[in-house]
mmCIF file of C-alpha atoms in Angstrom:
data_model
loop_
_atom_site.group_PDB
_atom_site.id
_atom_site.type_symbol
_atom_site.label_atom_id
_atom_site.label_comp_id
_atom_site.label_asym_id
_atom_site.label_seq_id
_atom_site.Cartn_x
_atom_site.Cartn_y
_atom_site.Cartn_z
ATOM 1 C CA MET I 403 92.845 134.532 125.608
ATOM 2 C CA THR I 404 94.003 133.600 122.264
ATOM 3 C CA GLY I 405 93.427 130.054 121.569
ATOM 4 C CA LEU I 406 92.931 126.919 119.535
ATOM 5 C CA SER I 407 89.395 125.156 119.465
ATOM 6 C CA PHE I 408 88.273 121.918 117.973
ATOM 7 C CA SER I 409 84.742 122.862 116.619
ATOM 8 C CA HIS I 410 81.795 120.338 116.902
ATOM 9 C CA ARG I 411 82.969 116.693 117.215
ATOM 10 C CA SER I 412 86.044 114.622 115.943
ATOM 11 C CA PRO I 413 86.021 110.929 114.830
ATOM 12 C CA GLU I 414 86.297 108.296 117.428
ATOM 13 C CA PHE I 415 89.824 107.449 116.590
ATOM 14 C CA VAL I 416 90.918 111.099 117.009
ATOM 15 C CA SER I 417 90.863 111.767 120.783
ATOM 16 C CA PHE I 418 91.478 115.064 122.601
ATOM 17 C CA GLN I 419 91.917 115.558 126.218
ATOM 18 C CA LYS I 420 90.433 118.324 127.878
ATOM 19 C CA GLY I 421 92.906 120.430 129.697
ATOM 20 C CA ASP I 422 94.739 123.534 129.772
ATOM 21 C CA TRP I 423 97.869 122.832 127.572
ATOM 22 C CA PRO I 424 99.055 125.653 125.604
ATOM 23 C CA VAL I 425 99.762 125.167 121.875
ATOM 24 C CA SER I 426 102.766 127.007 120.390
ATOM 25 C CA GLY I 427 101.594 128.676 116.924
ATOM 26 C CA GLU I 428 104.630 127.368 115.217
ATOM 27 C CA LYS I 429 103.515 123.716 116.164
ATOM 28 C CA ILE I 430 100.118 124.058 114.649
ATOM 29 C CA PRO I 431 101.010 122.433 111.468
ATOM 30 C CA ASP I 432 102.456 119.567 113.118
ATOM 31 C CA LEU I 433 99.447 119.347 115.153
ATOM 32 C CA VAL I 434 97.255 119.100 111.970
ATOM 33 C CA ALA I 435 99.773 116.457 110.420
ATOM 34 C CA LEU I 436 99.288 114.330 113.486
ATOM 35 C CA THR I 437 95.515 114.457 113.637
ATOM 36 C CA MET I 438 95.541 113.435 109.927
ATOM 37 C CA GLY I 439 97.730 110.489 110.701
ATOM 38 C CA PHE I 440 100.985 111.641 109.169
ATOM 39 C CA SER I 441 104.480 111.604 110.815
ATOM 40 C CA VAL I 442 106.436 114.931 111.705
ATOM 41 C CA GLN I 443 110.116 115.453 111.953
ATOM 42 C CA GLU I 444 110.238 116.505 115.463
ATOM 43 C CA ASP I 445 108.348 114.817 118.230
ATOM 44 C CA LEU I 446 105.265 117.110 119.385
ATOM 45 C CA SER I 447 105.658 117.012 123.359
ATOM 46 C CA TRP I 448 101.916 118.061 123.744
ATOM 47 C CA GLN I 449 99.507 116.174 126.098
ATOM 48 C CA GLY I 450 96.148 117.287 124.472
ATOM 49 C CA LEU I 451 96.196 114.555 121.783
ATOM 50 C CA LYS I 452 95.958 111.090 122.460
ATOM 51 C CA ALA I 453 97.754 108.598 120.024
ATOM 52 C CA GLY I 454 95.147 106.809 117.851
ATOM 53 C CA PRO I 455 94.966 103.632 115.416
ATOM 54 C CA LEU I 456 97.794 103.333 113.022
ATOM 55 C CA PHE I 457 95.567 102.437 110.127
ATOM 56 C CA GLN I 458 92.640 104.904 110.704
ATOM 57 C CA ARG I 459 92.845 108.602 109.407
ATOM 58 C CA PRO I 460 90.246 111.157 109.325
ATOM 59 C CA ARG I 461 88.870 111.965 105.761
ATOM 60 C CA ALA I 462 89.247 115.668 105.885
ATOM 61 C CA ASN I 463 90.826 118.332 108.293
ATOM 62 C CA VAL I 464 89.605 121.899 108.137
ATOM 63 C CA LEU I 465 91.574 124.785 109.825
ATOM 64 C CA VAL I 466 90.019 128.131 110.119
ATOM 65 C CA VAL I 467 92.116 131.100 111.481
ATOM 66 C CA VAL I 468 90.132 133.995 112.905
ATOM 67 C CA ARG I 469 92.046 137.256 113.383
ATOM 68 C CA GLY I 470 90.963 140.071 115.510
ATOM 69 C CA VAL I 471 89.430 138.243 118.344
ATOM 70 C CA ASP I 472 90.666 136.353 121.285
ATOM 71 C CA SER I 473 88.011 133.784 121.576
ATOM 72 C CA LEU I 474 84.760 132.697 120.107
ATOM 73 C CA SER I 475 81.804 131.250 121.709
ATOM 74 C CA LEU I 476 81.346 127.731 120.045
ATOM 75 C CA PRO I 477 78.914 125.860 122.000
ATOM 76 C CA GLN I 478 79.649 122.493 120.537
ATOM 77 C CA SER I 479 83.440 122.798 120.769
ATOM 78 C CA ILE I 480 84.869 119.366 122.111
ATOM 79 C CA ALA I 481 88.056 120.987 123.527
ATOM 80 C CA SER I 482 89.912 124.412 123.656
ATOM 81 C CA TYR I 483 93.539 125.069 124.186
ATOM 82 C CA PRO I 484 95.258 128.487 124.844
ATOM 83 C CA LEU I 485 97.588 129.678 122.003
ATOM 84 C CA GLU I 486 101.033 130.860 123.011
ATOM 85 C CA ASN I 487 103.545 132.518 120.824
ATOM 86 C CA PRO I 488 101.158 133.488 118.109
ATOM 87 C CA VAL I 489 103.319 133.528 115.100
ATOM 88 C CA PRO I 490 102.011 133.342 111.601
ATOM 89 C CA PHE I 491 102.059 129.698 110.107
ATOM 90 C CA THR I 492 100.916 127.815 106.933
ATOM 91 C CA LEU I 493 99.977 124.390 106.127
ATOM 92 C CA ASP I 494 102.283 124.048 103.176
ATOM 93 C CA SER I 495 104.300 121.348 104.739
ATOM 94 C CA VAL I 496 100.954 119.177 105.297
ATOM 95 C CA ALA I 497 99.919 119.995 101.855
ATOM 96 C CA GLU I 498 103.129 118.521 100.439
ATOM 97 C CA THR I 499 102.925 115.468 102.612
ATOM 98 C CA VAL I 500 99.172 114.747 101.411
ATOM 99 C CA HIS I 501 100.192 115.537 97.501
ATOM 100 C CA SER I 502 103.307 113.161 98.005
ATOM 101 C CA LEU I 503 101.493 110.428 99.521
ATOM 102 C CA PHE I 504 98.368 110.462 97.555
ATOM 103 C CA ALA I 505 99.225 112.002 94.165
ATOM 104 C CA GLU I 506 97.255 109.347 92.164
ATOM 105 C CA ASP I 507 94.101 109.853 94.153
ATOM 106 C CA THR I 508 94.281 113.793 93.726
ATOM 107 C CA PRO I 509 93.075 114.803 97.143
ATOM 108 C CA VAL I 510 91.282 118.188 97.702
ATOM 109 C CA VAL I 511 93.902 120.748 98.868
ATOM 110 C CA LEU I 512 92.388 124.306 99.559
ATOM 111 C CA GLN I 513 94.048 127.420 101.259
ATOM 112 C CA LEU I 514 92.027 130.521 101.013
ATOM 113 C CA ALA I 515 92.472 134.056 102.436
ATOM 114 C CA PRO I 516 89.652 136.193 101.162
ATOM 115 C CA SER I 517 91.138 139.467 102.461
ATOM 116 C CA GLU I 518 94.354 138.941 101.023
ATOM 117 C CA GLU I 519 92.866 137.457 97.808
ATOM 118 C CA ARG I 520 95.170 134.573 98.295
ATOM 119 C CA LEU I 521 94.194 131.082 96.887
ATOM 120 C CA TYR I 522 96.084 127.773 96.584
ATOM 121 C CA MET I 523 94.066 124.850 95.307
ATOM 122 C CA LEU I 524 95.537 121.348 94.440
ATOM 123 C CA GLY I 525 94.281 118.130 93.000
ATOM 124 C CA LYS I 526 90.389 117.874 92.758
ATOM 125 C CA ALA I 527 90.119 121.230 94.139
ATOM 126 C CA ASN I 528 90.802 122.980 91.052
ATOM 127 C CA ALA I 529 87.584 121.364 89.379
ATOM 128 C CA VAL I 530 85.352 121.386 92.329
ATOM 129 C CA PHE I 531 86.064 125.290 93.663
ATOM 130 C CA GLU I 532 86.877 126.788 90.224
ATOM 131 C CA ASP I 533 83.704 128.721 90.600
ATOM 132 C CA LEU I 534 84.670 129.821 94.094
ATOM 133 C CA PRO I 535 84.704 133.522 94.385
ATOM 134 C CA VAL I 536 88.249 134.637 95.133
ATOM 135 C CA THR I 537 88.895 138.326 94.683
ATOM 136 C CA LEU I 538 87.175 140.906 96.923
ATOM 137 C CA GLN I 539 85.186 142.197 93.627
ATOM 138 C CA GLN I 540 83.925 138.585 92.932
ATOM 139 C CA ILE I 541 82.892 138.143 96.414
ATOM 140 C CA ARG I 542 81.026 141.273 96.854
ATOM 141 C CA ALA I 543 79.208 140.627 93.382
ATOM 142 C CA ARG I 544 78.490 137.265 94.931
ATOM 143 C CA LEU I 545 76.551 139.068 97.962
ATOM 144 C CA SER I 546 74.040 140.474 95.486
ATOM 145 C CA GLN I 547 73.232 137.271 93.711
ATOM 146 C CA ASP I 548 70.474 134.816 94.671
ATOM 147 C CA GLY I 549 71.441 132.510 97.727
ATOM 148 C CA SER I 550 73.360 135.177 99.274
ATOM 149 C CA VAL I 551 73.919 134.993 103.125
ATOM 150 C CA LEU I 552 72.571 138.542 103.337
ATOM 151 C CA ALA I 553 69.055 137.328 103.149
ATOM 152 C CA SER I 554 69.401 135.152 106.148
ATOM 153 C CA LEU I 555 71.959 137.000 108.432
ATOM 154 C CA PRO I 556 70.730 139.509 111.145
ATOM 155 C CA LEU I 557 72.875 142.384 110.002
ATOM 156 C CA ASN I 558 71.675 144.769 113.020
ATOM 157 C CA SER I 559 74.294 147.544 113.121
ATOM 158 C CA LEU I 560 76.391 146.014 110.053
ATOM 159 C CA SER I 561 75.851 148.103 106.879
ATOM 160 C CA ARG I 562 75.920 146.680 103.330
ATOM 161 C CA ASN I 563 77.493 149.797 102.251
ATOM 162 C CA ALA I 564 80.495 149.932 104.537
ATOM 163 C CA GLU I 565 83.754 148.601 103.152
ATOM 164 C CA ALA I 566 84.793 146.663 106.258
ATOM 165 C CA ASP I 567 81.504 145.389 106.831
ATOM 166 C CA LEU I 568 81.269 143.911 103.354
ATOM 167 C CA LEU I 569 84.690 142.359 103.799
ATOM 168 C CA PHE I 570 83.415 140.536 106.869
ATOM 169 C CA LEU I 571 80.246 139.472 105.157
ATOM 170 C CA SER I 572 82.235 138.289 102.052
ATOM 171 C CA GLU I 573 84.024 135.992 104.527
ATOM 172 C CA VAL I 574 80.816 134.527 105.824
ATOM 173 C CA GLN I 575 79.921 134.037 102.262
ATOM 174 C CA VAL I 576 82.803 132.046 101.446
ATOM 175 C CA LEU I 577 82.157 129.564 104.398
ATOM 176 C CA HIS I 578 78.598 129.041 102.874
ATOM 177 C CA ASP I 579 79.927 128.604 99.354
ATOM 178 C CA ILE I 580 82.379 126.081 100.406
ATOM 179 C CA THR I 581 79.842 123.725 101.924
ATOM 180 C CA ALA I 582 77.441 124.242 99.148
ATOM 181 C CA LEU I 583 80.141 123.214 96.450
ATOM 182 C CA LEU I 584 80.727 120.199 98.677
ATOM 183 C CA GLN I 585 77.300 119.241 98.869
ATOM 184 C CA ARG I 586 77.184 119.280 95.064
ATOM 185 C CA HIS I 587 80.307 116.987 94.913
ATOM 186 C CA ARG I 588 79.652 114.381 97.749
ATOM 187 C CA HIS I 589 81.853 112.003 95.970
ATOM 188 C CA LEU I 590 84.869 113.846 97.303
ATOM 189 C CA ALA I 591 84.178 112.632 100.936
ATOM 190 C CA LYS I 592 83.961 109.130 99.736
ATOM 191 C CA ASP I 593 87.434 108.445 98.306
ATOM 192 C CA HIS I 594 90.616 107.226 100.299
ATOM 193 C CA SER I 595 92.584 110.269 100.024
ATOM 194 C CA PRO I 596 92.283 112.867 102.947
ATOM 195 C CA ASP I 597 91.382 116.523 102.126
ATOM 196 C CA LEU I 598 93.007 119.721 103.709
ATOM 197 C CA TYR I 599 91.071 123.062 103.893
ATOM 198 C CA SER I 600 92.794 126.046 105.279
ATOM 199 C CA LEU I 601 91.143 129.312 105.740
ATOM 200 C CA GLU I 602 92.080 132.338 107.078
ATOM 201 C CA LEU I 603 89.584 135.225 108.084
ATOM 202 C CA SER I 604 90.552 138.710 108.914
ATOM 203 C CA GLY I 605 87.183 140.590 108.781
ATOM 204 C CA LEU I 606 86.853 140.850 112.516
ATOM 205 C CA GLU I 607 90.303 142.319 112.571
ATOM 206 C CA GLU I 608 89.339 145.070 110.108
ATOM 207 C CA LEU I 609 85.972 145.873 112.182
ATOM 208 C CA SER I 610 87.965 146.121 115.319
ATOM 209 C CA ARG I 611 90.452 148.379 113.817
ATOM 210 C CA LEU I 612 87.701 150.728 112.436
ATOM 211 C CA TYR I 613 84.995 150.703 114.963
ATOM 212 C CA GLY I 614 86.723 149.392 118.168
ATOM 213 C CA GLN I 615 86.078 146.191 120.200
ATOM 214 C CA ASP I 616 83.274 147.745 122.180
ATOM 215 C CA SER I 617 81.216 148.751 118.981
ATOM 216 C CA PRO I 618 78.089 147.131 118.395
ATOM 217 C CA GLN I 619 79.250 146.411 114.762
ATOM 218 C CA TYR I 620 82.083 144.392 116.454
ATOM 219 C CA HIS I 621 79.874 142.470 118.730
ATOM 220 C CA ASP I 622 77.315 141.590 116.039
ATOM 221 C CA ALA I 623 79.907 140.322 113.700
ATOM 222 C CA THR I 624 81.496 138.223 116.372
ATOM 223 C CA ALA I 625 78.150 136.542 117.179
ATOM 224 C CA ILE I 626 77.448 136.091 113.243
ATOM 225 C CA LEU I 627 80.722 134.696 112.972
ATOM 226 C CA ALA I 628 80.531 132.071 115.708
ATOM 227 C CA SER I 629 77.201 130.949 114.514
ATOM 228 C CA ALA I 630 78.347 130.692 110.825
ATOM 229 C CA LEU I 631 81.628 128.616 112.092
ATOM 230 C CA GLN I 632 79.501 126.310 114.112
ATOM 231 C CA LYS I 633 77.015 125.521 111.201
ATOM 232 C CA PHE I 634 80.057 125.217 108.813
ATOM 233 C CA GLY I 635 81.887 122.734 111.027
ATOM 234 C CA GLU I 636 78.542 120.851 111.486
ATOM 235 C CA GLU I 637 78.008 120.770 107.731
ATOM 236 C CA VAL I 638 81.653 119.512 106.865
ATOM 237 C CA TYR I 639 81.588 116.967 109.619
ATOM 238 C CA SER I 640 78.296 115.380 108.341
ATOM 239 C CA LEU I 641 79.415 115.566 104.557
ATOM 240 C CA TYR I 642 82.664 113.499 105.477
ATOM 241 C CA GLY I 643 80.673 110.972 107.089
ATOM 242 C CA ASN I 644 81.559 111.913 110.665
ATOM 243 C CA SER I 645 85.162 111.584 109.756
ATOM 244 C CA ALA I 646 86.508 115.200 109.657
ATOM 245 C CA VAL I 647 88.282 117.476 112.074
ATOM 246 C CA VAL I 648 87.608 121.057 112.270
ATOM 247 C CA GLU I 649 89.981 123.292 113.994
ATOM 248 C CA VAL I 650 89.318 127.217 115.041
ATOM 249 C CA VAL I 651 92.447 129.346 115.752
ATOM 250 C CA THR I 652 91.553 132.664 117.210
ATOM 251 C CA VAL I 653 94.311 135.296 117.419
ATOM 252 C CA LYS I 654 93.976 138.812 118.034
ATOM 253 C CA THR I 655 97.213 139.604 116.029
ATOM 254 C CA PHE I 656 100.184 137.975 114.901
ATOM 255 C CA GLU I 657 103.435 138.892 116.501
ATOM 256 C CA ALA I 658 105.453 139.085 113.217
ATOM 257 C CA PRO I 659 104.220 139.790 109.633
ATOM 258 C CA LEU I 660 104.006 136.467 107.557
ATOM 259 C CA THR I 661 106.475 136.268 104.623
ATOM 260 C CA ARG I 662 105.946 133.549 102.123
ATOM 261 C CA LYS I 663 108.364 132.333 99.552
ATOM 262 C CA SER I 664 106.513 131.184 96.556
ATOM 263 C CA ARG I 665 107.660 127.905 95.355
ATOM 264 C CA SER I 666 106.104 124.850 93.477
ATOM 265 C CA ILE I 667 104.633 121.937 95.668
ATOM 266 C CA LEU I 668 105.817 119.714 92.988
ATOM 267 C CA GLN I 669 109.457 120.649 93.878
ATOM 268 C CA SER I 670 111.438 117.810 95.350
ATOM 269 C CA VAL I 671 113.130 118.344 98.689
ATOM 270 C CA GLN I 672 116.851 117.707 98.381
ATOM 271 C CA ILE I 673 118.544 116.776 101.459
ATOM 272 C CA SER I 674 122.134 117.582 101.185
ATOM 273 C CA ASN I 675 125.038 119.098 103.194
ATOM 274 C CA PRO I 676 125.947 122.429 101.209
ATOM 275 C CA GLY I 677 129.631 122.636 102.394
ATOM 276 C CA SER I 678 129.294 123.295 106.107
ATOM 277 C CA PRO I 679 132.556 124.554 107.462
ATOM 278 C CA TYR I 680 131.616 122.640 110.752
ATOM 279 C CA ASN I 681 131.548 119.299 109.029
ATOM 280 C CA LEU I 682 127.940 118.716 110.114
ATOM 281 C CA ALA I 683 125.872 115.785 109.364
ATOM 282 C CA TYR I 684 123.589 115.473 106.543
ATOM 283 C CA LYS I 685 119.755 116.748 107.394
ATOM 284 C CA TYR I 686 117.754 113.852 108.922
ATOM 285 C CA ASN I 687 115.082 112.523 106.536
ATOM 286 C CA PHE I 688 112.108 111.422 108.627
ATOM 287 C CA ASN I 689 111.466 108.523 106.048
ATOM 288 C CA TYR I 690 114.684 106.986 107.318
ATOM 289 C CA ALA I 691 112.890 104.826 109.949
ATOM 290 C CA VAL I 692 110.645 103.416 107.257
ATOM 291 C CA VAL I 693 113.217 102.530 104.953
ATOM 292 C CA PHE I 694 115.543 101.107 107.637
ATOM 293 C CA ASN I 695 112.822 98.779 108.907
ATOM 294 C CA ILE I 696 111.996 97.439 105.357
ATOM 295 C CA VAL I 697 115.539 96.855 104.586
ATOM 296 C CA LEU I 698 116.160 95.204 107.986
ATOM 297 C CA TRP I 699 113.388 92.810 107.997
ATOM 298 C CA LEU I 700 113.822 92.063 104.279
ATOM 299 C CA MET I 701 117.546 90.860 105.039
ATOM 300 C CA ILE I 702 116.459 88.907 108.071
ATOM 301 C CA SER I 703 113.934 87.126 106.156
ATOM 302 C CA LEU I 704 116.524 86.296 103.364
ATOM 303 C CA ALA I 705 118.886 85.002 105.843
ATOM 304 C CA ILE I 706 116.441 82.909 107.288
ATOM 305 C CA ALA I 707 115.302 81.523 104.123
ATOM 306 C CA VAL I 708 119.094 80.659 103.090
ATOM 307 C CA ILE I 709 119.588 78.794 106.565
ATOM 308 C CA VAL I 710 116.493 76.726 106.188
ATOM 309 C CA ILE I 711 117.447 75.795 102.595
ATOM 310 C CA SER I 712 120.863 74.980 103.361
ATOM 311 C CA TYR I 713 119.730 72.879 106.330
ATOM 312 C CA ASN I 714 117.414 70.715 104.144
ATOM 313 C CA LEU I 715 119.955 70.286 101.638
ATOM 314 C CA TRP I 716 122.537 69.020 104.039
ATOM 315 C CA ASN I 717 120.109 66.503 105.512
ATOM 316 C CA MET I 718 118.824 65.335 102.212
ATOM 317 C CA ASP I 719 119.015 61.719 101.059
ATOM 318 C CA PRO I 720 120.050 61.632 97.490
ATOM 319 C CA GLY I 721 118.452 58.251 96.962
ATOM 320 C CA TYR I 722 115.022 59.200 98.385
ATOM 321 C CA ASP I 723 114.724 62.995 98.237
ATOM 322 C CA SER I 724 116.522 63.528 94.830
ATOM 323 C CA ILE I 725 114.460 63.001 91.592
ATOM 324 C CA ILE I 726 118.029 63.105 89.626
ATOM 325 C CA TYR I 727 119.501 59.930 91.817
ATOM 326 C CA ARG I 728 116.082 58.099 91.619
ATOM 327 C CA MET I 729 115.905 58.371 88.040
ATOM 328 C CA THR I 730 119.554 57.381 87.640
ATOM 329 C CA ASN I 731 118.968 54.306 89.798
ATOM 330 C CA GLN I 732 115.984 53.164 87.773
ATOM 331 C CA LYS I 733 118.117 53.398 84.417
ATOM 332 C CA ILE I 734 120.972 51.359 86.044
ATOM 333 C CA ARG I 735 118.333 48.606 87.272
ATOM 334 C CA MET I 736 117.166 48.411 83.641
ATOM 335 C CA ASP I 737 120.613 48.052 82.139
#
């Protein structure tokens, strides 16, 4: 069954309930935003996530999408939920929120899909992951260098010369390189801005298409990836001081192809009504409640201050409470 798993552990203030509540694929970005302590435009009516403290948020959120498999055996997974309506999704909205709220702290935002050679970095990620191999040619060259995962992985039926096998192994190498770079830059986990990682792995999908799901190559690759993801989640959780959430989404195939419109993340979102013939209202801004409360309580405070000052002025004794009358009376007495 296609599903969503929360690998390893999560911070104490991010609590997931064990149950069989399905998660819609299009709602996963909202779920990630809520785990990071951000608000969403539409309420998520899902019972798996408990409401946490208002002033605590995890230092990092890592989402790994594994295509080509219904489920993975993750022994230390704290909760798993079935995934319904597995449509393609991105975390662009969450990345925009992180950038807009923590622009001065330059948080790490990394979105990577090795099979598609798609990479998006923002903030400190540009300096930290500049040496991360991105293209398939770079990753395959990395497999032949020192510290490659080929020296420690039990390849069994997998081949170092087959194209699909190298694609899968390159994705495992990327997981290893990300944690290695984070260990070299441990200061990233100590700042006040949350970091966001989004990885999409499709090596198993290629192996399934080439060898079949009953092939020894597919079974060996599934076991290798499950072990690599478990180790990856443990290392990220430890690097961020036990304050990171790691999600693993397993999906056999997406129901619709993913179309991405390229645009700048720095582009401001304009809320306007472009001449609707139905005279519809303007699009709701989720910051409205925040601004409304600020203005409301500020006006109430000013009104109370005016009332208190007016009351004190009305009941003031000019002869005793006013320094002007006091000095005038002394001058009259002296004359």
